[in-house]
Short mmCIF file of C-alpha atoms and ligand atoms in Angstrom, two decimals:
data_model
loop_
_atom_site.label_atom_id
_atom_site.label_comp_id
_atom_site.label_asym_id
_atom_site.label_seq_id
_atom_site.Cartn_x
_atom_site.Cartn_y
_atom_site.Cartn_z
CA MET A 1086 -195.28 54.66 -32.67
CA SER A 1087 -195.20 57.49 -30.23
CA LEU A 1088 -191.62 58.08 -29.26
CA ILE A 1089 -191.92 61.81 -28.72
CA HIS A 1090 -194.80 62.30 -26.37
CA PRO A 1091 -193.79 59.82 -23.69
CA GLN A 1092 -190.38 61.54 -23.51
CA VAL A 1093 -191.99 64.94 -23.10
CA ASP A 1094 -194.23 63.54 -20.40
CA ARG A 1095 -191.34 61.87 -18.70
CA ARG A 1096 -189.32 65.06 -18.74
CA GLY A 1097 -192.11 66.95 -17.07
CA PHE A 1098 -192.41 64.25 -14.44
CA VAL A 1099 -188.68 64.13 -13.97
CA ARG A 1100 -188.38 67.86 -13.38
CA GLU A 1101 -190.98 67.77 -10.65
CA ILE A 1102 -189.40 64.83 -8.89
CA ALA A 1103 -185.94 66.24 -9.34
CA ALA A 1104 -186.87 69.47 -7.62
CA VAL A 1105 -188.34 67.69 -4.64
CA GLY A 1106 -185.53 65.17 -4.46
CA GLY A 1107 -182.91 67.90 -4.41
CA ALA A 1108 -184.57 69.56 -1.49
CA VAL A 1109 -184.73 66.33 0.44
CA LEU A 1110 -181.07 65.70 -0.08
CA ALA A 1111 -180.11 69.24 0.81
CA GLY A 1112 -182.19 69.20 3.93
CA THR A 1113 -181.33 65.88 5.52
CA ALA A 1114 -178.31 64.73 7.42
CA LEU A 1115 -176.10 63.72 4.52
CA GLY A 1116 -173.07 65.35 6.01
CA SER A 1117 -172.77 62.32 8.26
CA CYS A 1118 -172.89 59.74 5.48
CA GLY A 1119 -169.18 59.66 4.70
CA ARG A 1120 -168.25 56.64 6.77
CA ALA A 1121 -166.26 54.15 4.77
CA ASP A 1122 -168.54 51.24 5.59
CA ASP A 1123 -171.78 52.90 4.55
CA ALA A 1124 -171.71 51.65 1.02
CA HIS A 1125 -170.89 48.03 1.54
CA HIS A 1126 -174.43 46.78 1.92
CA SER A 1127 -175.30 46.69 -1.74
CA HIS A 1128 -173.83 47.07 -5.18
CA THR A 1129 -176.97 48.68 -6.43
CA LEU A 1130 -178.67 51.88 -5.44
CA PRO A 1131 -181.68 51.63 -3.18
CA VAL A 1132 -184.67 53.74 -4.06
CA GLU A 1133 -184.96 56.86 -1.95
CA PRO A 1134 -187.60 55.94 0.60
CA ASP A 1135 -189.10 59.26 1.38
CA LEU A 1136 -189.76 62.46 -0.46
CA ALA A 1137 -190.84 64.52 2.52
CA VAL A 1138 -189.47 68.00 2.03
CA ARG A 1139 -187.57 69.96 4.58
CA GLY A 1140 -186.26 73.33 3.43
CA GLY A 1141 -186.54 74.93 -0.02
CA THR A 1142 -186.57 73.37 -3.43
CA VAL A 1143 -183.87 73.36 -6.07
CA ALA A 1144 -184.92 73.71 -9.69
CA ARG A 1145 -182.79 71.28 -11.62
CA VAL A 1146 -181.92 71.34 -15.31
CA PRO A 1147 -180.62 68.61 -17.62
CA LEU A 1148 -176.88 67.99 -17.45
CA ASN A 1149 -175.01 69.43 -20.42
CA ILE A 1150 -173.14 66.76 -22.38
CA PRO A 1151 -170.41 68.53 -24.38
CA GLN A 1152 -170.37 67.77 -28.08
CA THR A 1153 -167.67 65.29 -29.11
CA ILE A 1154 -165.40 66.03 -32.05
CA ALA A 1155 -162.36 64.39 -33.63
CA PRO A 1156 -159.26 66.56 -33.07
CA SER A 1157 -158.32 66.41 -36.70
CA GLY A 1158 -158.33 69.51 -38.86
CA VAL A 1159 -160.23 71.50 -36.27
CA THR A 1160 -159.91 75.03 -34.98
CA LEU A 1161 -160.19 75.75 -31.27
CA ARG A 1162 -160.78 79.44 -30.72
CA ALA A 1163 -160.53 80.80 -27.19
CA ALA A 1164 -162.67 83.88 -26.77
CA PRO A 1165 -165.22 85.54 -24.49
CA SER A 1166 -168.72 84.26 -25.26
CA PRO A 1167 -172.17 84.75 -23.76
CA VAL A 1168 -173.51 81.57 -22.13
CA GLU A 1169 -176.46 80.82 -19.89
CA ILE A 1170 -175.31 79.13 -16.69
CA LEU A 1171 -177.76 80.62 -14.20
CA THR A 1172 -181.31 80.39 -15.53
CA GLY A 1173 -182.36 83.62 -17.19
CA LYS A 1174 -178.98 85.30 -16.80
CA THR A 1175 -176.22 85.79 -19.34
CA THR A 1176 -172.66 85.08 -18.23
CA THR A 1177 -169.70 86.15 -20.32
CA ALA A 1178 -167.45 83.12 -20.04
CA TRP A 1179 -164.15 82.49 -21.82
CA THR A 1180 -164.80 79.51 -24.03
CA TYR A 1181 -163.37 77.28 -26.70
CA ASN A 1182 -165.58 77.64 -29.78
CA GLY A 1183 -168.32 79.29 -27.76
CA LEU A 1184 -168.88 76.21 -25.59
CA LEU A 1185 -168.62 75.72 -21.83
CA PRO A 1186 -166.88 73.36 -21.35
CA GLY A 1187 -165.14 73.13 -24.71
CA PRO A 1188 -165.97 70.27 -27.08
CA THR A 1189 -164.83 66.82 -25.93
CA LEU A 1190 -162.01 65.77 -28.22
CA SER A 1191 -162.02 62.03 -28.91
CA ALA A 1192 -159.39 60.11 -30.83
CA ARG A 1193 -157.74 56.71 -31.02
CA ARG A 1194 -154.18 55.76 -30.29
CA GLY A 1195 -152.33 56.17 -33.57
CA ASP A 1196 -154.49 59.04 -34.76
CA ARG A 1197 -152.86 62.25 -35.92
CA VAL A 1198 -154.01 65.37 -34.05
CA THR A 1199 -154.12 68.58 -36.08
CA ILE A 1200 -155.56 71.55 -34.24
CA SER A 1201 -155.33 75.23 -35.02
CA TYR A 1202 -155.52 77.15 -31.77
CA VAL A 1203 -156.64 80.77 -32.14
CA ASN A 1204 -156.31 83.25 -29.30
CA GLY A 1205 -159.39 85.47 -29.29
CA LEU A 1206 -158.66 86.74 -25.78
CA ALA A 1207 -157.30 90.16 -24.87
CA GLU A 1208 -154.25 88.56 -23.23
CA GLU A 1209 -151.68 85.93 -24.14
CA SER A 1210 -152.52 82.25 -23.95
CA ILE A 1211 -151.61 78.78 -25.16
CA THR A 1212 -153.36 75.43 -24.78
CA HIS A 1213 -151.85 72.45 -22.95
CA TRP A 1214 -153.17 68.90 -23.40
CA HIS A 1215 -153.06 67.70 -19.80
CA GLY A 1216 -152.24 63.99 -19.70
CA MET A 1217 -151.35 63.80 -23.36
CA LEU A 1218 -147.74 62.93 -24.15
CA PRO A 1219 -146.79 64.90 -27.27
CA ASP A 1220 -143.38 66.33 -28.04
CA HIS A 1221 -142.37 69.72 -26.60
CA ALA A 1222 -143.53 71.69 -29.63
CA ASN A 1223 -147.07 70.39 -29.09
CA ASP A 1224 -147.21 70.46 -25.29
CA GLY A 1225 -148.47 74.01 -24.80
CA HIS A 1226 -145.45 75.07 -22.74
CA PRO A 1227 -145.72 78.62 -21.30
CA ARG A 1228 -142.92 79.72 -23.66
CA GLN A 1229 -145.28 79.00 -26.57
CA ALA A 1230 -147.95 81.47 -25.47
CA VAL A 1231 -149.28 83.65 -28.28
CA GLY A 1232 -150.69 87.15 -27.92
CA PRO A 1233 -154.20 88.40 -28.72
CA GLY A 1234 -155.13 87.48 -32.26
CA GLY A 1235 -152.25 85.01 -32.47
CA SER A 1236 -152.50 81.34 -33.31
CA TYR A 1237 -150.59 78.09 -32.78
CA SER A 1238 -150.69 74.96 -34.93
CA TYR A 1239 -150.57 71.61 -33.17
CA ASP A 1240 -149.66 68.47 -35.09
CA PHE A 1241 -148.81 65.24 -33.31
CA THR A 1242 -149.63 61.55 -33.35
CA ILE A 1243 -151.22 59.94 -30.29
CA ASP A 1244 -149.14 57.10 -28.85
CA GLN A 1245 -150.32 56.39 -25.32
CA ARG A 1246 -152.88 54.42 -23.32
CA ALA A 1247 -156.58 55.11 -23.54
CA ALA A 1248 -157.57 57.67 -20.90
CA LEU A 1249 -159.59 60.76 -20.11
CA ASN A 1250 -157.22 63.68 -20.51
CA TRP A 1251 -158.15 67.34 -20.84
CA TYR A 1252 -157.08 70.65 -22.31
CA HIS A 1253 -156.78 74.08 -20.79
CA PRO A 1254 -154.64 77.24 -21.06
CA HIS A 1255 -151.07 77.27 -19.74
CA PRO A 1256 -149.66 80.82 -20.10
CA HIS A 1257 -147.34 81.89 -17.31
CA MET A 1258 -149.16 83.74 -14.50
CA LEU A 1259 -152.52 83.76 -16.35
CA THR A 1260 -153.64 80.12 -16.22
CA GLY A 1261 -155.88 80.42 -13.14
CA GLY A 1262 -158.08 83.20 -14.50
CA GLN A 1263 -158.39 81.64 -17.93
CA VAL A 1264 -159.34 78.19 -16.65
CA TYR A 1265 -161.71 79.70 -14.10
CA ARG A 1266 -163.52 81.76 -16.73
CA GLY A 1267 -164.28 78.58 -18.62
CA LEU A 1268 -161.39 77.44 -20.82
CA ALA A 1269 -161.31 73.67 -20.35
CA GLY A 1270 -162.46 70.58 -22.19
CA GLY A 1271 -162.10 66.80 -22.16
CA PHE A 1272 -159.73 64.84 -24.42
CA ILE A 1273 -160.59 61.14 -24.56
CA VAL A 1274 -158.07 58.70 -25.97
CA ARG A 1275 -159.29 55.27 -27.12
CA ASP A 1276 -157.37 52.12 -27.95
CA SER A 1277 -158.04 48.53 -28.97
CA PHE A 1278 -159.22 47.56 -25.45
CA ASP A 1279 -161.09 50.70 -24.54
CA THR A 1280 -162.74 51.41 -27.85
CA GLY A 1281 -165.66 53.37 -26.47
CA ALA A 1282 -167.98 51.46 -28.77
CA VAL A 1283 -170.86 49.20 -27.85
CA GLY A 1284 -169.48 45.66 -27.80
CA ASN A 1285 -166.00 46.73 -26.66
CA PRO A 1286 -163.75 43.87 -25.49
CA LEU A 1287 -164.04 44.81 -21.82
CA GLY A 1288 -167.81 45.15 -21.80
CA LEU A 1289 -167.60 48.73 -20.57
CA PRO A 1290 -170.70 50.92 -20.79
CA ALA A 1291 -170.68 52.93 -24.02
CA GLY A 1292 -172.68 55.46 -25.95
CA ALA A 1293 -175.23 57.21 -23.75
CA TYR A 1294 -174.00 55.10 -20.83
CA GLU A 1295 -170.54 56.70 -20.85
CA VAL A 1296 -170.71 60.26 -19.54
CA PRO A 1297 -167.89 62.78 -19.02
CA LEU A 1298 -168.24 64.88 -15.86
CA ILE A 1299 -166.08 68.00 -15.61
CA ILE A 1300 -166.76 69.20 -12.08
CA ARG A 1301 -165.61 72.64 -10.97
CA ASP A 1302 -166.65 75.45 -8.67
CA ALA A 1303 -167.56 79.05 -9.48
CA SER A 1304 -169.00 82.22 -7.94
CA PHE A 1305 -171.39 84.64 -9.61
CA ASP A 1306 -172.54 88.13 -8.75
CA SER A 1307 -176.24 89.01 -8.77
CA GLY A 1308 -176.07 89.91 -12.46
CA GLY A 1309 -174.65 86.53 -13.41
CA SER A 1310 -171.04 87.62 -13.95
CA LEU A 1311 -168.26 85.31 -12.82
CA GLN A 1312 -166.40 86.57 -9.77
CA PHE A 1313 -162.69 85.85 -9.49
CA SER A 1314 -159.53 86.98 -7.77
CA ASN A 1315 -156.23 85.31 -8.56
CA LYS A 1316 -155.07 84.74 -5.00
CA SER A 1317 -152.00 82.58 -4.45
CA SER A 1318 -153.93 80.85 -1.69
CA GLY A 1319 -156.32 79.62 -4.37
CA PHE A 1320 -159.74 80.69 -5.55
CA PHE A 1321 -162.74 78.80 -4.18
CA GLY A 1322 -166.11 79.30 -5.84
CA ASN A 1323 -169.28 79.09 -3.81
CA MET A 1324 -171.22 76.65 -6.01
CA PRO A 1325 -170.48 73.65 -8.24
CA LEU A 1326 -170.89 73.35 -12.00
CA VAL A 1327 -170.92 69.99 -13.76
CA ASN A 1328 -170.14 70.26 -17.48
CA GLY A 1329 -170.97 73.95 -17.08
CA THR A 1330 -174.45 73.17 -15.70
CA ALA A 1331 -175.63 74.58 -12.37
CA ASN A 1332 -177.96 72.23 -10.42
CA PRO A 1333 -177.95 69.48 -13.06
CA PHE A 1334 -179.84 66.23 -13.23
CA LEU A 1335 -179.25 63.24 -15.48
CA ASP A 1336 -181.89 60.70 -16.45
CA VAL A 1337 -180.49 57.23 -15.93
CA ASP A 1338 -181.85 53.94 -17.19
CA ARG A 1339 -181.67 50.73 -15.16
CA ALA A 1340 -178.12 50.10 -16.32
CA VAL A 1341 -174.47 50.42 -15.33
CA TYR A 1342 -173.04 53.82 -16.26
CA ARG A 1343 -169.43 54.80 -16.84
CA PHE A 1344 -168.51 58.29 -15.61
CA ARG A 1345 -165.27 59.93 -16.73
CA VAL A 1346 -164.71 62.44 -13.95
CA LEU A 1347 -162.32 65.41 -14.00
CA ASN A 1348 -161.70 67.88 -11.19
CA GLY A 1349 -161.60 71.14 -13.16
CA CYS A 1350 -161.35 73.42 -10.11
CA ASN A 1351 -158.63 75.99 -9.53
CA ALA A 1352 -158.03 74.83 -5.96
CA ARG A 1353 -160.85 72.75 -4.48
CA ILE A 1354 -160.48 69.07 -3.58
CA TRP A 1355 -163.62 67.05 -4.30
CA ARG A 1356 -164.58 64.23 -1.96
CA LEU A 1357 -167.11 62.36 -4.04
CA ALA A 1358 -169.75 60.03 -2.67
CA LEU A 1359 -173.21 58.79 -3.63
CA SER A 1360 -176.38 59.36 -1.65
CA PRO A 1361 -178.10 57.12 -0.72
CA ALA A 1362 -174.80 55.41 -0.01
CA ALA A 1363 -173.69 53.13 -2.84
CA PRO A 1364 -170.28 52.22 -4.19
CA PHE A 1365 -168.30 53.65 -7.04
CA ILE A 1366 -166.64 50.88 -9.00
CA LEU A 1367 -163.27 52.47 -9.77
CA ILE A 1368 -161.80 51.21 -13.05
CA GLY A 1369 -159.31 53.90 -14.01
CA THR A 1370 -157.32 56.97 -13.02
CA ASP A 1371 -155.42 59.77 -14.80
CA GLY A 1372 -153.49 57.53 -17.21
CA GLY A 1373 -156.27 55.09 -18.04
CA LEU A 1374 -157.64 51.77 -16.84
CA LEU A 1375 -156.42 50.05 -13.71
CA ASP A 1376 -155.63 46.33 -13.75
CA ARG A 1377 -158.58 45.54 -11.46
CA THR A 1378 -161.69 47.17 -10.12
CA TYR A 1379 -162.09 48.71 -6.65
CA SER A 1380 -165.40 49.21 -4.86
CA LEU A 1381 -165.19 52.53 -3.01
CA SER A 1382 -167.66 54.50 -0.92
CA GLU A 1383 -165.83 57.77 -1.60
CA ILE A 1384 -163.11 59.19 -3.83
CA SER A 1385 -160.97 62.27 -3.25
CA LEU A 1386 -159.96 64.20 -6.36
CA GLY A 1387 -157.63 67.20 -6.55
CA PRO A 1388 -157.45 69.78 -9.36
CA GLY A 1389 -156.38 68.10 -12.60
CA GLU A 1390 -156.95 64.54 -11.36
CA ARG A 1391 -159.36 62.16 -13.13
CA VAL A 1392 -161.17 58.96 -12.21
CA ASP A 1393 -163.02 56.46 -14.37
CA ILE A 1394 -165.90 54.99 -12.37
CA LEU A 1395 -168.90 52.75 -12.88
CA VAL A 1396 -172.18 53.25 -11.02
CA ASP A 1397 -174.81 50.54 -10.99
CA PHE A 1398 -178.31 51.97 -11.44
CA ARG A 1399 -179.94 48.64 -12.33
CA SER A 1400 -182.20 48.78 -9.28
CA LEU A 1401 -183.08 52.49 -9.51
CA GLY A 1402 -186.76 52.58 -10.33
CA ALA A 1403 -188.72 55.10 -12.37
CA GLY A 1404 -188.70 58.50 -10.67
CA ALA A 1405 -186.35 57.37 -7.91
CA THR A 1406 -183.32 59.56 -7.38
CA ALA A 1407 -179.74 59.42 -6.20
CA MET A 1408 -177.18 62.17 -5.77
CA LEU A 1409 -173.49 62.60 -6.50
CA ARG A 1410 -172.21 64.74 -3.64
CA CYS A 1411 -169.05 66.33 -2.33
CA LEU A 1412 -168.61 65.44 1.34
CA ASN A 1413 -166.00 68.17 1.86
CA ALA A 1414 -168.17 71.02 0.61
CA GLY A 1415 -171.47 69.43 1.61
CA TRP A 1416 -172.73 70.12 -1.91
CA ASP A 1417 -175.06 68.22 -4.18
CA LEU A 1418 -173.23 67.95 -7.51
CA LEU A 1419 -175.43 65.90 -9.85
CA GLN A 1420 -178.79 64.28 -9.35
CA PHE A 1421 -179.60 60.98 -11.04
CA VAL A 1422 -183.24 60.34 -11.85
CA GLY A 1423 -184.36 56.84 -12.74
CA THR A 1424 -186.28 56.34 -15.97
CA GLY A 1425 -187.20 52.79 -15.05
CA LEU A 1426 -186.10 51.61 -18.48
CA ALA A 1427 -184.28 48.30 -18.06
CA VAL A 1428 -181.31 47.83 -20.38
CA LEU A 1429 -180.31 44.28 -21.15
CA GLY A 1430 -176.72 43.21 -21.29
CA THR A 1431 -175.08 45.83 -19.12
CA GLY A 1432 -172.95 44.76 -16.23
CA LEU A 1433 -169.62 45.15 -14.55
CA PRO A 1434 -166.42 44.27 -16.42
CA GLY A 1435 -164.54 41.08 -15.70
CA THR A 1436 -160.80 41.39 -15.88
CA LEU A 1437 -158.97 44.53 -16.93
CA PRO A 1438 -155.70 44.49 -18.87
CA PRO A 1439 -152.45 44.40 -16.86
CA ILE A 1440 -150.31 47.45 -16.10
CA ASP A 1441 -146.55 47.51 -16.60
CA ARG A 1442 -144.93 48.35 -13.28
CA LEU A 1443 -141.98 50.72 -13.11
CA SER A 1444 -139.17 49.51 -10.86
CA ALA A 1445 -135.44 49.83 -10.10
CA PRO A 1446 -135.00 53.61 -10.19
CA VAL A 1447 -131.41 54.63 -10.86
CA LEU A 1448 -131.70 58.15 -9.47
CA THR A 1449 -133.71 60.04 -6.85
CA ARG A 1450 -134.79 63.66 -7.15
CA ARG A 1451 -136.45 65.64 -4.40
CA PHE A 1452 -138.94 68.44 -5.08
CA THR A 1453 -140.06 70.78 -2.32
CA PHE A 1454 -143.23 72.81 -2.77
CA ASP A 1455 -142.52 75.87 -0.68
CA GLY A 1456 -144.88 78.63 0.43
CA MET A 1457 -147.31 79.51 -2.34
CA THR A 1458 -144.91 80.46 -5.13
CA ARG A 1459 -141.75 78.36 -5.07
CA LEU A 1460 -140.58 74.94 -6.19
CA ASN A 1461 -137.22 73.86 -4.77
CA GLY A 1462 -136.89 77.36 -3.35
CA LYS A 1463 -137.29 79.16 -6.68
CA VAL A 1464 -140.08 81.11 -8.31
CA TYR A 1465 -140.62 79.90 -11.89
CA ASP A 1466 -138.04 81.17 -14.36
CA MET A 1467 -139.47 80.50 -17.80
CA GLY A 1468 -136.07 80.88 -19.44
CA ALA A 1469 -134.20 78.48 -17.17
CA VAL A 1470 -133.71 74.71 -17.37
CA GLU A 1471 -133.48 73.41 -13.80
CA PHE A 1472 -132.43 69.80 -14.49
CA GLN A 1473 -132.10 67.20 -17.19
CA VAL A 1474 -133.65 63.73 -17.31
CA PRO A 1475 -132.30 61.01 -19.61
CA LEU A 1476 -134.97 59.51 -21.86
CA GLY A 1477 -135.88 56.00 -20.76
CA GLN A 1478 -134.36 56.25 -17.27
CA VAL A 1479 -136.56 55.18 -14.37
CA GLU A 1480 -136.30 57.75 -11.58
CA ARG A 1481 -137.71 58.14 -8.08
CA TRP A 1482 -139.23 61.58 -7.59
CA ILE A 1483 -140.06 62.64 -4.05
CA PHE A 1484 -142.56 65.46 -3.50
CA VAL A 1485 -142.49 67.23 -0.13
CA THR A 1486 -143.98 70.43 1.21
CA ASN A 1487 -143.34 72.78 4.07
CA GLY A 1488 -147.00 73.86 4.15
CA ASN A 1489 -149.71 75.66 2.21
CA GLY A 1490 -151.03 72.37 0.82
CA PRO A 1491 -152.81 70.69 -0.72
CA HIS A 1492 -150.43 70.81 -3.66
CA PRO A 1493 -151.68 68.75 -6.61
CA VAL A 1494 -148.30 68.04 -8.24
CA HIS A 1495 -148.47 67.64 -12.03
CA VAL A 1496 -145.74 66.46 -14.42
CA HIS A 1497 -145.78 67.07 -18.18
CA GLY A 1498 -144.28 64.66 -20.69
CA ALA A 1499 -144.72 61.38 -18.81
CA SER A 1500 -147.00 59.46 -16.49
CA PHE A 1501 -145.80 58.21 -13.12
CA GLN A 1502 -146.75 55.55 -10.58
CA VAL A 1503 -147.31 56.51 -6.94
CA GLN A 1504 -145.22 54.32 -4.62
CA GLN A 1505 -145.91 55.63 -1.15
CA ARG A 1506 -147.10 58.52 0.97
CA THR A 1507 -145.51 59.10 4.36
CA GLY A 1508 -146.70 61.59 6.97
CA GLY A 1509 -150.20 63.06 6.84
CA ARG A 1510 -152.61 60.54 5.38
CA ALA A 1511 -149.73 58.01 5.27
CA ARG A 1512 -151.12 55.76 2.53
CA VAL A 1513 -151.65 55.47 -1.20
CA PHE A 1514 -155.34 55.48 -2.05
CA ASP A 1515 -156.97 53.22 -4.61
CA TRP A 1516 -157.73 56.25 -6.80
CA GLU A 1517 -153.97 56.92 -6.94
CA ARG A 1518 -153.11 53.52 -8.43
CA GLY A 1519 -152.14 52.88 -12.02
CA TRP A 1520 -150.71 55.58 -14.25
CA LYS A 1521 -150.97 59.10 -12.90
CA ASP A 1522 -149.87 62.57 -13.96
CA THR A 1523 -151.16 64.50 -10.94
CA VAL A 1524 -150.95 63.57 -7.25
CA VAL A 1525 -152.08 65.52 -4.19
CA VAL A 1526 -149.50 66.36 -1.52
CA ASN A 1527 -151.04 67.62 1.70
CA ASP A 1528 -149.20 69.43 4.47
CA LYS A 1529 -146.79 67.15 6.35
CA GLU A 1530 -146.92 64.59 3.51
CA THR A 1531 -144.12 63.16 1.42
CA VAL A 1532 -145.21 61.40 -1.76
CA GLU A 1533 -142.86 59.18 -3.72
CA VAL A 1534 -143.45 58.27 -7.37
CA LEU A 1535 -141.56 56.39 -10.06
CA VAL A 1536 -141.40 58.10 -13.42
CA GLN A 1537 -139.92 57.24 -16.80
CA PHE A 1538 -139.92 59.57 -19.79
CA VAL A 1539 -140.29 57.34 -22.80
CA ALA A 1540 -142.04 59.47 -25.38
CA HIS A 1541 -139.86 62.42 -26.40
CA THR A 1542 -136.80 64.46 -25.55
CA GLY A 1543 -137.43 68.16 -25.01
CA LEU A 1544 -138.50 70.82 -22.53
CA TYR A 1545 -141.33 70.10 -20.09
CA VAL A 1546 -142.54 71.42 -16.73
CA ILE A 1547 -143.38 70.12 -13.28
CA HIS A 1548 -145.74 72.33 -11.31
CA CYS A 1549 -148.42 72.64 -8.69
CA HIS A 1550 -151.92 72.44 -10.23
CA GLN A 1551 -153.45 74.62 -7.52
CA LEU A 1552 -153.64 77.36 -10.10
CA GLY A 1553 -152.95 80.20 -7.66
CA HIS A 1554 -149.69 78.45 -6.75
CA GLU A 1555 -148.90 77.72 -10.40
CA ASP A 1556 -149.45 81.32 -11.46
CA GLY A 1557 -147.42 82.49 -8.47
CA GLY A 1558 -144.45 80.54 -9.78
CA MET A 1559 -144.61 77.04 -8.26
CA MET A 1560 -143.28 75.51 -11.46
CA ALA A 1561 -139.94 74.42 -12.94
CA ASN A 1562 -138.65 73.66 -16.43
CA PHE A 1563 -136.71 70.49 -17.07
CA GLU A 1564 -135.34 68.91 -20.18
CA VAL A 1565 -135.65 65.30 -21.26
CA VAL A 1566 -132.38 64.49 -23.04
CA ALA A 1567 -131.10 61.58 -25.11
CA PRO A 1568 -129.48 58.92 -22.91
CA THR A 1569 -125.70 59.09 -22.82
CU1 CU B 2680 -149.36 74.13 -4.54
#
């Protein structure tokens, strides 16, 4: 039995191929591969035909997979920590428990979450569980921010659909810098359908075949320090990081993989595609699984949005490569390198469970995202309550902007369902179906959603998740109240 040496050999081989493959992809005309019909030829990835190099090489390193922990009786300490992001250089990031990204929290519906948050930063902070639906006291509202050395105890029971959610700071006017410097992590909720275990009822890839991808941008100076300025117009880094890894690769067997993708950027919209062209099989969005699959050649994802996708690598041979790219930035994000190892019994899911559709709204509210700092004409007033929403009432919320988009609009305390987009792109995309908590509103667009607060009464916020806009004040408090 020689399990070790073949892996070492394979790693060495993989690194060499990965470096060459990256250069090929960077140097060829992939910017033109975004046409919607490119990916419809095959459900499996063709092998890259040609490794002829044009341009320099990219040294790739294995993708970091954050450690997974149960959010029960744990401490999350936010503090500056030295990490190695650029090879050979030390970056002082702001991390949860020393990790970039923070540990992936994973729990089942019905589980009790008990987390002690400790602020080891030199400024105030609080942690919000984006997509989770706890009561106000556990939501990480800006009013709950604690100062340096302070702490906050979270204690709530999960009662919501399985989904990839995430956690990040939410102090007023300081969120952008804290998220940018590294404070973010995944929060996966499981349920009886989406158990995450091998042999789950839906036949979804599990274990090593289910991979979280937190994709964000960053800029570094020559010494390896993060560069940042909290501009209202939004901070754009000049390179991508996936799970905190620069220039990552992932070894993939001949199997179907499930990727849980989060846009963790302050402001950048990802336009994801595979190269060579191949489809994403979309199975879920912010609030969990959709009721059917969609085969898509590209997916657009704004800050805070998530997608749950399958990629079929069953025909990717040993040493062959494929790339996850952003067509907007023209960046290679993550290289896949085939191991050639065939895995029996993996495939695409059959039917997905149905989704309850909201309907018959009894009230319409209109929200305008104005300039770079105002919502409905007002800069955020943390002490105010701008409106009240009766628990259980289905409402139509209309998001409009007078410019300065894209505005990724995020609502705390409930999920919503996107009904229509008029103006601008003038359609609802497949990656906006199902349950959502964040939706992108571009200039000249009006987006209509139906929302129903069913979980808790209490104080929540609606805000723009372009973090420069959020910190500038594009946010409003509202209160969910008992029905009269
Ligand atoms: Cu905005």
